[in-house]
mmCIF file with all atom_site columns, C-alpha atoms in Angstrom:
data_model
loop_
_atom_site.group_PDB
_atom_site.id
_atom_site.type_symbol
_atom_site.label_atom_id
_atom_site.label_alt_id
_atom_site.label_comp_id
_atom_site.label_asym_id
_atom_site.label_entity_id
_atom_site.label_seq_id
_atom_site.pdbx_PDB_ins_code
_atom_site.Cartn_x
_atom_site.Cartn_y
_atom_site.Cartn_z
_atom_site.occupancy
_atom_site.B_iso_or_equiv
_atom_site.pdbx_formal_charge
_atom_site.auth_seq_id
_atom_site.auth_comp_id
_atom_site.auth_asym_id
_atom_site.auth_atom_id
_atom_site.pdbx_PDB_model_num
ATOM 1   C CA . UNK A 1 1   ? 42.317 42.098 -14.301 1.00 0.00 ? 1   UNK A CA 1
ATOM 2   C CA . UNK A 1 2   ? 41.688 42.012 -18.028 1.00 0.00 ? 2   UNK A CA 1
ATOM 3   C CA . UNK A 1 3   ? 44.106 41.620 -20.915 1.00 0.00 ? 3   UNK A CA 1
ATOM 4   C CA . UNK A 1 4   ? 43.299 42.011 -24.596 1.00 0.00 ? 4   UNK A CA 1
ATOM 5   C CA . UNK A 1 5   ? 44.839 39.584 -27.070 1.00 0.00 ? 5   UNK A CA 1
ATOM 6   C CA . UNK A 1 6   ? 45.080 40.944 -30.611 1.00 0.00 ? 6   UNK A CA 1
ATOM 7   C CA . UNK A 1 7   ? 46.271 38.925 -33.601 1.00 0.00 ? 7   UNK A CA 1
ATOM 8   C CA . UNK A 1 8   ? 47.647 40.474 -36.773 1.00 0.00 ? 8   UNK A CA 1
ATOM 9   C CA . UNK A 1 9   ? 47.911 38.631 -40.091 1.00 0.00 ? 9   UNK A CA 1
ATOM 10  C CA . UNK A 1 10  ? 50.982 36.574 -40.765 1.00 0.00 ? 10  UNK A CA 1
ATOM 11  C CA . UNK A 1 11  ? 52.350 33.635 -42.701 1.00 0.00 ? 11  UNK A CA 1
ATOM 12  C CA . UNK A 1 12  ? 49.506 31.481 -41.358 1.00 0.00 ? 12  UNK A CA 1
ATOM 13  C CA . UNK A 1 13  ? 51.524 28.315 -40.978 1.00 0.00 ? 13  UNK A CA 1
ATOM 14  C CA . UNK A 1 14  ? 50.530 27.947 -37.318 1.00 0.00 ? 14  UNK A CA 1
ATOM 15  C CA . UNK A 1 15  ? 47.071 29.489 -37.667 1.00 0.00 ? 15  UNK A CA 1
ATOM 16  C CA . UNK A 1 16  ? 45.065 26.322 -37.059 1.00 0.00 ? 16  UNK A CA 1
ATOM 17  C CA . UNK A 1 17  ? 47.241 25.371 -34.097 1.00 0.00 ? 17  UNK A CA 1
ATOM 18  C CA . UNK A 1 18  ? 46.883 28.827 -32.554 1.00 0.00 ? 18  UNK A CA 1
ATOM 19  C CA . UNK A 1 19  ? 43.130 28.847 -33.116 1.00 0.00 ? 19  UNK A CA 1
ATOM 20  C CA . UNK A 1 20  ? 42.740 25.442 -31.461 1.00 0.00 ? 20  UNK A CA 1
ATOM 21  C CA . UNK A 1 21  ? 44.670 26.588 -28.381 1.00 0.00 ? 21  UNK A CA 1
ATOM 22  C CA . UNK A 1 22  ? 42.498 29.679 -28.028 1.00 0.00 ? 22  UNK A CA 1
ATOM 23  C CA . UNK A 1 23  ? 39.337 27.621 -28.461 1.00 0.00 ? 23  UNK A CA 1
ATOM 24  C CA . UNK A 1 24  ? 40.427 25.049 -25.898 1.00 0.00 ? 24  UNK A CA 1
ATOM 25  C CA . UNK A 1 25  ? 41.247 27.740 -23.330 1.00 0.00 ? 25  UNK A CA 1
ATOM 26  C CA . UNK A 1 26  ? 38.175 29.853 -24.028 1.00 0.00 ? 26  UNK A CA 1
ATOM 27  C CA . UNK A 1 27  ? 40.157 32.876 -25.197 1.00 0.00 ? 27  UNK A CA 1
ATOM 28  C CA . UNK A 1 28  ? 38.471 35.354 -27.524 1.00 0.00 ? 28  UNK A CA 1
ATOM 29  C CA . UNK A 1 29  ? 40.715 37.778 -29.391 1.00 0.00 ? 29  UNK A CA 1
ATOM 30  C CA . UNK A 1 30  ? 40.473 40.800 -31.659 1.00 0.00 ? 30  UNK A CA 1
ATOM 31  C CA . UNK A 1 31  ? 41.708 39.887 -35.130 1.00 0.00 ? 31  UNK A CA 1
ATOM 32  C CA . UNK A 1 32  ? 43.147 42.597 -37.370 1.00 0.00 ? 32  UNK A CA 1
ATOM 33  C CA . UNK A 1 33  ? 42.775 41.577 -41.012 1.00 0.00 ? 33  UNK A CA 1
ATOM 34  C CA . UNK A 1 34  ? 44.839 42.392 -44.103 1.00 0.00 ? 34  UNK A CA 1
ATOM 35  C CA . UNK A 1 35  ? 45.381 40.675 -47.460 1.00 0.00 ? 35  UNK A CA 1
ATOM 36  C CA . UNK A 1 36  ? 48.827 39.219 -46.777 1.00 0.00 ? 36  UNK A CA 1
ATOM 37  C CA . UNK A 1 37  ? 50.672 36.297 -48.452 1.00 0.00 ? 37  UNK A CA 1
ATOM 38  C CA . UNK A 1 38  ? 50.373 32.964 -46.627 1.00 0.00 ? 38  UNK A CA 1
ATOM 39  C CA . UNK A 1 39  ? 52.163 29.621 -46.545 1.00 0.00 ? 39  UNK A CA 1
ATOM 40  C CA . UNK A 1 40  ? 49.482 28.095 -48.799 1.00 0.00 ? 40  UNK A CA 1
ATOM 41  C CA . UNK A 1 41  ? 50.480 30.311 -51.728 1.00 0.00 ? 41  UNK A CA 1
ATOM 42  C CA . UNK A 1 42  ? 47.415 32.546 -51.599 1.00 0.00 ? 42  UNK A CA 1
ATOM 43  C CA . UNK A 1 43  ? 46.549 35.454 -49.322 1.00 0.00 ? 43  UNK A CA 1
ATOM 44  C CA . UNK A 1 44  ? 44.854 35.675 -45.953 1.00 0.00 ? 44  UNK A CA 1
ATOM 45  C CA . UNK A 1 45  ? 41.593 37.084 -47.329 1.00 0.00 ? 45  UNK A CA 1
ATOM 46  C CA . UNK A 1 46  ? 41.453 34.808 -50.378 1.00 0.00 ? 46  UNK A CA 1
ATOM 47  C CA . UNK A 1 47  ? 38.426 32.477 -50.673 1.00 0.00 ? 47  UNK A CA 1
ATOM 48  C CA . UNK A 1 48  ? 40.560 29.539 -49.525 1.00 0.00 ? 48  UNK A CA 1
ATOM 49  C CA . UNK A 1 49  ? 40.628 31.058 -46.036 1.00 0.00 ? 49  UNK A CA 1
ATOM 50  C CA . UNK A 1 50  ? 36.849 31.495 -45.777 1.00 0.00 ? 50  UNK A CA 1
ATOM 51  C CA . UNK A 1 51  ? 36.352 28.392 -43.618 1.00 0.00 ? 51  UNK A CA 1
ATOM 52  C CA . UNK A 1 52  ? 39.082 29.536 -41.247 1.00 0.00 ? 52  UNK A CA 1
ATOM 53  C CA . UNK A 1 53  ? 37.461 32.946 -40.743 1.00 0.00 ? 53  UNK A CA 1
ATOM 54  C CA . UNK A 1 54  ? 33.972 31.432 -40.398 1.00 0.00 ? 54  UNK A CA 1
ATOM 55  C CA . UNK A 1 55  ? 35.251 29.233 -37.583 1.00 0.00 ? 55  UNK A CA 1
ATOM 56  C CA . UNK A 1 56  ? 36.783 32.223 -35.789 1.00 0.00 ? 56  UNK A CA 1
ATOM 57  C CA . UNK A 1 57  ? 33.514 34.153 -36.000 1.00 0.00 ? 57  UNK A CA 1
ATOM 58  C CA . UNK A 1 58  ? 31.652 31.162 -34.562 1.00 0.00 ? 58  UNK A CA 1
ATOM 59  C CA . UNK A 1 59  ? 34.105 31.105 -31.635 1.00 0.00 ? 59  UNK A CA 1
ATOM 60  C CA . UNK A 1 60  ? 33.334 34.720 -30.743 1.00 0.00 ? 60  UNK A CA 1
ATOM 61  C CA . UNK A 1 61  ? 36.407 36.524 -32.022 1.00 0.00 ? 61  UNK A CA 1
ATOM 62  C CA . UNK A 1 62  ? 35.916 40.054 -33.357 1.00 0.00 ? 62  UNK A CA 1
ATOM 63  C CA . UNK A 1 63  ? 37.683 41.908 -36.154 1.00 0.00 ? 63  UNK A CA 1
ATOM 64  C CA . UNK A 1 64  ? 39.210 45.223 -37.219 1.00 0.00 ? 64  UNK A CA 1
ATOM 65  C CA . UNK A 1 65  ? 41.146 46.600 -40.194 1.00 0.00 ? 65  UNK A CA 1
ATOM 66  C CA . UNK A 1 66  ? 44.911 46.290 -40.645 1.00 0.00 ? 66  UNK A CA 1
ATOM 67  C CA . UNK A 1 67  ? 44.914 47.930 -44.135 1.00 0.00 ? 67  UNK A CA 1
ATOM 68  C CA . UNK A 1 68  ? 44.455 45.941 -47.343 1.00 0.00 ? 68  UNK A CA 1
ATOM 69  C CA . UNK A 1 69  ? 48.007 45.873 -48.705 1.00 0.00 ? 69  UNK A CA 1
ATOM 70  C CA . UNK A 1 70  ? 49.924 45.928 -45.405 1.00 0.00 ? 70  UNK A CA 1
ATOM 71  C CA . UNK A 1 71  ? 52.217 48.687 -46.633 1.00 0.00 ? 71  UNK A CA 1
ATOM 72  C CA . UNK A 1 72  ? 53.775 51.183 -44.211 1.00 0.00 ? 72  UNK A CA 1
ATOM 73  C CA . UNK A 1 73  ? 52.864 54.788 -43.489 1.00 0.00 ? 73  UNK A CA 1
ATOM 74  C CA . UNK A 1 74  ? 56.020 56.827 -43.933 1.00 0.00 ? 74  UNK A CA 1
ATOM 75  C CA . UNK A 1 75  ? 55.357 60.576 -44.150 1.00 0.00 ? 75  UNK A CA 1
ATOM 76  C CA . UNK A 1 76  ? 52.814 63.383 -44.415 1.00 0.00 ? 76  UNK A CA 1
ATOM 77  C CA . UNK A 1 77  ? 53.694 65.210 -47.653 1.00 0.00 ? 77  UNK A CA 1
ATOM 78  C CA . UNK A 1 78  ? 50.848 67.726 -47.389 1.00 0.00 ? 78  UNK A CA 1
ATOM 79  C CA . UNK A 1 79  ? 47.669 68.329 -45.380 1.00 0.00 ? 79  UNK A CA 1
ATOM 80  C CA . UNK A 1 80  ? 45.181 65.522 -46.002 1.00 0.00 ? 80  UNK A CA 1
ATOM 81  C CA . UNK A 1 81  ? 47.811 63.235 -47.533 1.00 0.00 ? 81  UNK A CA 1
ATOM 82  C CA . UNK A 1 82  ? 49.946 60.349 -46.300 1.00 0.00 ? 82  UNK A CA 1
ATOM 83  C CA . UNK A 1 83  ? 52.696 58.355 -48.014 1.00 0.00 ? 83  UNK A CA 1
ATOM 84  C CA . UNK A 1 84  ? 52.030 54.610 -48.102 1.00 0.00 ? 84  UNK A CA 1
ATOM 85  C CA . UNK A 1 85  ? 55.041 52.441 -49.014 1.00 0.00 ? 85  UNK A CA 1
ATOM 86  C CA . UNK A 1 86  ? 55.559 48.748 -49.751 1.00 0.00 ? 86  UNK A CA 1
ATOM 87  C CA . UNK A 1 87  ? 58.174 46.781 -47.809 1.00 0.00 ? 87  UNK A CA 1
ATOM 88  C CA . UNK A 1 88  ? 58.692 44.441 -50.780 1.00 0.00 ? 88  UNK A CA 1
ATOM 89  C CA . UNK A 1 89  ? 59.652 47.058 -53.345 1.00 0.00 ? 89  UNK A CA 1
ATOM 90  C CA . UNK A 1 90  ? 56.199 47.274 -54.923 1.00 0.00 ? 90  UNK A CA 1
ATOM 91  C CA . UNK A 1 91  ? 56.314 51.029 -54.857 1.00 0.00 ? 91  UNK A CA 1
ATOM 92  C CA . UNK A 1 92  ? 54.887 53.907 -52.923 1.00 0.00 ? 92  UNK A CA 1
ATOM 93  C CA . UNK A 1 93  ? 51.876 56.160 -53.292 1.00 0.00 ? 93  UNK A CA 1
ATOM 94  C CA . UNK A 1 94  ? 50.300 59.141 -51.644 1.00 0.00 ? 94  UNK A CA 1
ATOM 95  C CA . UNK A 1 95  ? 46.826 58.496 -50.238 1.00 0.00 ? 95  UNK A CA 1
ATOM 96  C CA . UNK A 1 96  ? 44.245 61.247 -49.977 1.00 0.00 ? 96  UNK A CA 1
ATOM 97  C CA . UNK A 1 97  ? 41.217 61.058 -47.685 1.00 0.00 ? 97  UNK A CA 1
ATOM 98  C CA . UNK A 1 98  ? 39.136 58.954 -50.073 1.00 0.00 ? 98  UNK A CA 1
ATOM 99  C CA . UNK A 1 99  ? 41.980 56.519 -50.810 1.00 0.00 ? 99  UNK A CA 1
ATOM 100 C CA . UNK A 1 100 ? 42.759 56.160 -47.108 1.00 0.00 ? 100 UNK A CA 1
ATOM 101 C CA . UNK A 1 101 ? 39.180 55.213 -46.287 1.00 0.00 ? 101 UNK A CA 1
ATOM 102 C CA . UNK A 1 102 ? 39.144 52.737 -49.173 1.00 0.00 ? 102 UNK A CA 1
ATOM 103 C CA . UNK A 1 103 ? 42.409 51.125 -48.038 1.00 0.00 ? 103 UNK A CA 1
ATOM 104 C CA . UNK A 1 104 ? 41.037 50.587 -44.534 1.00 0.00 ? 104 UNK A CA 1
ATOM 105 C CA . UNK A 1 105 ? 37.593 49.452 -45.656 1.00 0.00 ? 105 UNK A CA 1
ATOM 106 C CA . UNK A 1 106 ? 38.710 46.904 -48.246 1.00 0.00 ? 106 UNK A CA 1
ATOM 107 C CA . UNK A 1 107 ? 39.874 44.099 -45.887 1.00 0.00 ? 107 UNK A CA 1
ATOM 108 C CA . UNK A 1 108 ? 36.675 44.403 -43.853 1.00 0.00 ? 108 UNK A CA 1
ATOM 109 C CA . UNK A 1 109 ? 34.543 44.212 -46.992 1.00 0.00 ? 109 UNK A CA 1
ATOM 110 C CA . UNK A 1 110 ? 36.445 41.100 -48.123 1.00 0.00 ? 110 UNK A CA 1
ATOM 111 C CA . UNK A 1 111 ? 35.911 39.473 -44.728 1.00 0.00 ? 111 UNK A CA 1
ATOM 112 C CA . UNK A 1 112 ? 32.215 40.362 -44.727 1.00 0.00 ? 112 UNK A CA 1
ATOM 113 C CA . UNK A 1 113 ? 31.738 38.764 -48.140 1.00 0.00 ? 113 UNK A CA 1
ATOM 114 C CA . UNK A 1 114 ? 32.993 35.501 -46.654 1.00 0.00 ? 114 UNK A CA 1
ATOM 115 C CA . UNK A 1 115 ? 31.369 35.852 -43.225 1.00 0.00 ? 115 UNK A CA 1
ATOM 116 C CA . UNK A 1 116 ? 28.572 38.447 -43.222 1.00 0.00 ? 116 UNK A CA 1
ATOM 117 C CA . UNK A 1 117 ? 27.919 37.962 -39.493 1.00 0.00 ? 117 UNK A CA 1
ATOM 118 C CA . UNK A 1 118 ? 31.481 38.910 -38.469 1.00 0.00 ? 118 UNK A CA 1
ATOM 119 C CA . UNK A 1 119 ? 31.577 41.630 -35.791 1.00 0.00 ? 119 UNK A CA 1
ATOM 120 C CA . UNK A 1 120 ? 33.876 44.439 -36.948 1.00 0.00 ? 120 UNK A CA 1
ATOM 121 C CA . UNK A 1 121 ? 34.994 47.126 -34.509 1.00 0.00 ? 121 UNK A CA 1
ATOM 122 C CA . UNK A 1 122 ? 35.509 50.782 -35.528 1.00 0.00 ? 122 UNK A CA 1
ATOM 123 C CA . UNK A 1 123 ? 39.245 50.363 -34.947 1.00 0.00 ? 123 UNK A CA 1
ATOM 124 C CA . UNK A 1 124 ? 42.284 49.978 -37.161 1.00 0.00 ? 124 UNK A CA 1
ATOM 125 C CA . UNK A 1 125 ? 45.967 49.191 -36.737 1.00 0.00 ? 125 UNK A CA 1
ATOM 126 C CA . UNK A 1 126 ? 48.766 50.470 -38.931 1.00 0.00 ? 126 UNK A CA 1
ATOM 127 C CA . UNK A 1 127 ? 51.240 47.821 -40.140 1.00 0.00 ? 127 UNK A CA 1
ATOM 128 C CA . UNK A 1 128 ? 54.105 47.705 -37.699 1.00 0.00 ? 128 UNK A CA 1
ATOM 129 C CA . UNK A 1 129 ? 52.074 49.963 -35.453 1.00 0.00 ? 129 UNK A CA 1
ATOM 130 C CA . UNK A 1 130 ? 53.697 52.878 -37.302 1.00 0.00 ? 130 UNK A CA 1
ATOM 131 C CA . UNK A 1 131 ? 51.460 55.895 -37.861 1.00 0.00 ? 131 UNK A CA 1
ATOM 132 C CA . UNK A 1 132 ? 51.826 59.507 -38.911 1.00 0.00 ? 132 UNK A CA 1
ATOM 133 C CA . UNK A 1 133 ? 49.690 62.397 -37.627 1.00 0.00 ? 133 UNK A CA 1
ATOM 134 C CA . UNK A 1 134 ? 47.863 62.608 -40.947 1.00 0.00 ? 134 UNK A CA 1
ATOM 135 C CA . UNK A 1 135 ? 47.224 58.850 -41.041 1.00 0.00 ? 135 UNK A CA 1
ATOM 136 C CA . UNK A 1 136 ? 45.586 58.972 -37.610 1.00 0.00 ? 136 UNK A CA 1
ATOM 137 C CA . UNK A 1 137 ? 43.501 62.040 -38.493 1.00 0.00 ? 137 UNK A CA 1
ATOM 138 C CA . UNK A 1 138 ? 42.450 60.692 -41.882 1.00 0.00 ? 138 UNK A CA 1
ATOM 139 C CA . UNK A 1 139 ? 41.428 57.327 -40.435 1.00 0.00 ? 139 UNK A CA 1
ATOM 140 C CA . UNK A 1 140 ? 39.450 59.110 -37.723 1.00 0.00 ? 140 UNK A CA 1
ATOM 141 C CA . UNK A 1 141 ? 37.565 60.931 -40.461 1.00 0.00 ? 141 UNK A CA 1
ATOM 142 C CA . UNK A 1 142 ? 36.682 57.468 -41.826 1.00 0.00 ? 142 UNK A CA 1
ATOM 143 C CA . UNK A 1 143 ? 35.245 56.636 -38.389 1.00 0.00 ? 143 UNK A CA 1
ATOM 144 C CA . UNK A 1 144 ? 38.178 54.511 -37.216 1.00 0.00 ? 144 UNK A CA 1
ATOM 145 C CA . UNK A 1 145 ? 40.380 54.903 -34.141 1.00 0.00 ? 145 UNK A CA 1
ATOM 146 C CA . UNK A 1 146 ? 43.954 53.628 -34.157 1.00 0.00 ? 146 UNK A CA 1
ATOM 147 C CA . UNK A 1 147 ? 44.679 50.727 -31.789 1.00 0.00 ? 147 UNK A CA 1
ATOM 148 C CA . UNK A 1 148 ? 48.264 49.905 -30.910 1.00 0.00 ? 148 UNK A CA 1
ATOM 149 C CA . UNK A 1 149 ? 49.600 47.578 -28.253 1.00 0.00 ? 149 UNK A CA 1
ATOM 150 C CA . UNK A 1 150 ? 51.141 48.207 -24.859 1.00 0.00 ? 150 UNK A CA 1
ATOM 151 C CA . UNK A 1 151 ? 54.883 47.989 -24.308 1.00 0.00 ? 151 UNK A CA 1
ATOM 152 C CA . UNK A 1 152 ? 54.636 44.763 -22.314 1.00 0.00 ? 152 UNK A CA 1
ATOM 153 C CA . UNK A 1 153 ? 52.053 43.467 -24.756 1.00 0.00 ? 153 UNK A CA 1
ATOM 154 C CA . UNK A 1 154 ? 54.583 42.854 -27.541 1.00 0.00 ? 154 UNK A CA 1
ATOM 155 C CA . UNK A 1 155 ? 54.832 39.066 -27.218 1.00 0.00 ? 155 UNK A CA 1
ATOM 156 C CA . UNK A 1 156 ? 57.926 38.764 -29.414 1.00 0.00 ? 156 UNK A CA 1
ATOM 157 C CA . UNK A 1 157 ? 56.797 36.292 -32.063 1.00 0.00 ? 157 UNK A CA 1
ATOM 158 C CA . UNK A 1 158 ? 58.475 38.422 -34.768 1.00 0.00 ? 158 UNK A CA 1
ATOM 159 C CA . UNK A 1 159 ? 61.880 38.355 -33.074 1.00 0.00 ? 159 UNK A CA 1
ATOM 160 C CA . UNK A 1 160 ? 64.767 36.162 -34.185 1.00 0.00 ? 160 UNK A CA 1
ATOM 161 C CA . UNK A 1 161 ? 64.447 32.797 -32.425 1.00 0.00 ? 161 UNK A CA 1
ATOM 162 C CA . UNK A 1 162 ? 68.206 32.364 -32.025 1.00 0.00 ? 162 UNK A CA 1
ATOM 163 C CA . UNK A 1 163 ? 68.441 35.513 -29.901 1.00 0.00 ? 163 UNK A CA 1
ATOM 164 C CA . UNK A 1 164 ? 64.966 35.244 -28.374 1.00 0.00 ? 164 UNK A CA 1
ATOM 165 C CA . UNK A 1 165 ? 64.089 31.548 -27.940 1.00 0.00 ? 165 UNK A CA 1
ATOM 166 C CA . UNK A 1 166 ? 60.614 30.538 -26.889 1.00 0.00 ? 166 UNK A CA 1
ATOM 167 C CA . UNK A 1 167 ? 61.635 29.701 -23.339 1.00 0.00 ? 167 UNK A CA 1
ATOM 168 C CA . UNK A 1 168 ? 63.000 33.220 -22.825 1.00 0.00 ? 168 UNK A CA 1
ATOM 169 C CA . UNK A 1 169 ? 59.921 34.834 -24.387 1.00 0.00 ? 169 UNK A CA 1
ATOM 170 C CA . UNK A 1 170 ? 57.658 32.786 -22.140 1.00 0.00 ? 170 UNK A CA 1
ATOM 171 C CA . UNK A 1 171 ? 59.528 33.839 -18.989 1.00 0.00 ? 171 UNK A CA 1
ATOM 172 C CA . UNK A 1 172 ? 59.589 37.476 -20.020 1.00 0.00 ? 172 UNK A CA 1
ATOM 173 C CA . UNK A 1 173 ? 55.924 37.638 -20.955 1.00 0.00 ? 173 UNK A CA 1
ATOM 174 C CA . UNK A 1 174 ? 54.698 35.877 -17.827 1.00 0.00 ? 174 UNK A CA 1
ATOM 175 C CA . UNK A 1 175 ? 56.733 38.252 -15.676 1.00 0.00 ? 175 UNK A CA 1
ATOM 176 C CA . UNK A 1 176 ? 55.908 41.478 -17.526 1.00 0.00 ? 176 UNK A CA 1
ATOM 177 C CA . UNK A 1 177 ? 52.237 41.316 -18.506 1.00 0.00 ? 177 UNK A CA 1
ATOM 178 C CA . UNK A 1 178 ? 49.907 43.245 -16.203 1.00 0.00 ? 178 UNK A CA 1
ATOM 179 C CA . UNK A 1 179 ? 46.150 43.934 -16.168 1.00 0.00 ? 179 UNK A CA 1
ATOM 180 C CA . UNK A 1 180 ? 45.071 46.242 -18.970 1.00 0.00 ? 180 UNK A CA 1
ATOM 181 C CA . UNK A 1 181 ? 47.755 45.152 -21.435 1.00 0.00 ? 181 UNK A CA 1
ATOM 182 C CA . UNK A 1 182 ? 46.969 44.983 -25.156 1.00 0.00 ? 182 UNK A CA 1
ATOM 183 C CA . UNK A 1 183 ? 48.875 41.937 -26.438 1.00 0.00 ? 183 UNK A CA 1
ATOM 184 C CA . UNK A 1 184 ? 49.931 41.428 -30.049 1.00 0.00 ? 184 UNK A CA 1
ATOM 185 C CA . UNK A 1 185 ? 50.948 38.315 -31.965 1.00 0.00 ? 185 UNK A CA 1
ATOM 186 C CA . UNK A 1 186 ? 50.499 36.895 -35.480 1.00 0.00 ? 186 UNK A CA 1
ATOM 187 C CA . UNK A 1 187 ? 49.072 33.810 -37.184 1.00 0.00 ? 187 UNK A CA 1
ATOM 188 C CA . UNK A 1 188 ? 52.629 32.530 -37.539 1.00 0.00 ? 188 UNK A CA 1
ATOM 189 C CA . UNK A 1 189 ? 55.757 34.392 -38.672 1.00 0.00 ? 189 UNK A CA 1
ATOM 190 C CA . UNK A 1 190 ? 57.593 33.033 -41.706 1.00 0.00 ? 190 UNK A CA 1
ATOM 191 C CA . UNK A 1 191 ? 61.096 33.949 -40.573 1.00 0.00 ? 191 UNK A CA 1
ATOM 192 C CA . UNK A 1 192 ? 60.860 32.570 -37.038 1.00 0.00 ? 192 UNK A CA 1
ATOM 193 C CA . UNK A 1 193 ? 62.563 29.182 -36.780 1.00 0.00 ? 193 UNK A CA 1
ATOM 194 C CA . UNK A 1 194 ? 60.956 28.271 -33.440 1.00 0.00 ? 194 UNK A CA 1
ATOM 195 C CA . UNK A 1 195 ? 57.226 28.935 -33.874 1.00 0.00 ? 195 UNK A CA 1
ATOM 196 C CA . UNK A 1 196 ? 55.743 31.007 -31.066 1.00 0.00 ? 196 UNK A CA 1
ATOM 197 C CA . UNK A 1 197 ? 52.687 28.730 -31.102 1.00 0.00 ? 197 UNK A CA 1
ATOM 198 C CA . UNK A 1 198 ? 54.837 26.245 -29.208 1.00 0.00 ? 198 UNK A CA 1
ATOM 199 C CA . UNK A 1 199 ? 54.563 28.321 -26.016 1.00 0.00 ? 199 UNK A CA 1
ATOM 200 C CA . UNK A 1 200 ? 51.180 29.964 -26.548 1.00 0.00 ? 200 UNK A CA 1
ATOM 201 C CA . UNK A 1 201 ? 49.226 27.517 -24.404 1.00 0.00 ? 201 UNK A CA 1
ATOM 202 C CA . UNK A 1 202 ? 51.707 27.811 -21.532 1.00 0.00 ? 202 UNK A CA 1
ATOM 203 C CA . UNK A 1 203 ? 51.488 31.584 -21.773 1.00 0.00 ? 203 UNK A CA 1
ATOM 204 C CA . UNK A 1 204 ? 47.685 31.590 -21.771 1.00 0.00 ? 204 UNK A CA 1
ATOM 205 C CA . UNK A 1 205 ? 47.378 29.132 -18.897 1.00 0.00 ? 205 UNK A CA 1
ATOM 206 C CA . UNK A 1 206 ? 50.016 31.029 -16.940 1.00 0.00 ? 206 UNK A CA 1
ATOM 207 C CA . UNK A 1 207 ? 48.155 34.312 -17.301 1.00 0.00 ? 207 UNK A CA 1
ATOM 208 C CA . UNK A 1 208 ? 44.835 32.675 -16.469 1.00 0.00 ? 208 UNK A CA 1
ATOM 209 C CA . UNK A 1 209 ? 46.470 31.110 -13.439 1.00 0.00 ? 209 UNK A CA 1
ATOM 210 C CA . UNK A 1 210 ? 47.435 34.582 -12.238 1.00 0.00 ? 210 UNK A CA 1
ATOM 211 C CA . UNK A 1 211 ? 43.768 35.567 -12.297 1.00 0.00 ? 211 UNK A CA 1
ATOM 212 C CA . UNK A 1 212 ? 43.870 37.504 -15.563 1.00 0.00 ? 212 UNK A CA 1
ATOM 213 C CA . UNK A 1 213 ? 41.040 37.122 -18.040 1.00 0.00 ? 213 UNK A CA 1
ATOM 214 C CA . UNK A 1 214 ? 41.000 37.653 -21.801 1.00 0.00 ? 214 UNK A CA 1
ATOM 215 C CA . UNK A 1 215 ? 38.471 39.932 -23.465 1.00 0.00 ? 215 UNK A CA 1
ATOM 216 C CA . UNK A 1 216 ? 37.995 41.318 -26.957 1.00 0.00 ? 216 UNK A CA 1
ATOM 217 C CA . UNK A 1 217 ? 38.700 45.023 -27.370 1.00 0.00 ? 217 UNK A CA 1
ATOM 218 C CA . UNK A 1 218 ? 35.827 47.414 -26.683 1.00 0.00 ? 218 UNK A CA 1
ATOM 219 C CA . UNK A 1 219 ? 34.542 49.496 -29.592 1.00 0.00 ? 219 UNK A CA 1
ATOM 220 C CA . UNK A 1 220 ? 36.279 52.595 -28.267 1.00 0.00 ? 220 UNK A CA 1
ATOM 221 C CA . UNK A 1 221 ? 39.625 50.796 -28.043 1.00 0.00 ? 221 UNK A CA 1
ATOM 222 C CA . UNK A 1 222 ? 42.100 50.693 -25.155 1.00 0.00 ? 222 UNK A CA 1
ATOM 223 C CA . UNK A 1 223 ? 44.912 53.122 -24.387 1.00 0.00 ? 223 UNK A CA 1
ATOM 224 C CA . UNK A 1 224 ? 48.246 51.723 -25.520 1.00 0.00 ? 224 UNK A CA 1
#
């Protein structure tokens, strides 16, 4: 059976460690890119991350859009419009069709400037996986299909470590993940006190040991 590992942007503190584990175990993932703040004081699509993304392309990972600003889709105020709101109090705006396409295209264009050979799929993922009907329709008009994750594919790296320690997450994930799952994690989560990277290799080897294999998402996406 096949599983699909997807990685969303994050704080980036464990990014090199995560990448090394995936390289060592021969795991290729689908990387959703956005311009998010990182532990180095810049953002994930700033020039300082160019070498990191070049290395991921060389390893065979593929990419898709996660919006540029990583704001949240909240409502559909009118046909052909969607409300896009910051989590950090930076405001809210209503996107029309043109603005929606631009928001989804911008992270891909930034990545391509750094790594022109990057393979980008015609997929996108809303921050938090939260969509509205208009957001899905408008993105489809831009040529992009929304890709979520499966219920058992939520690996838990965003959860509070005191209530969900790594050992418990590892047991749960090894028991729950089945063929066809779309898995989601991040390049490190700022608020998590016990970095999920500490159990990633055990999780990968455990799934491989069960006969599962990791593949990048197909261009048409996977039901989630």
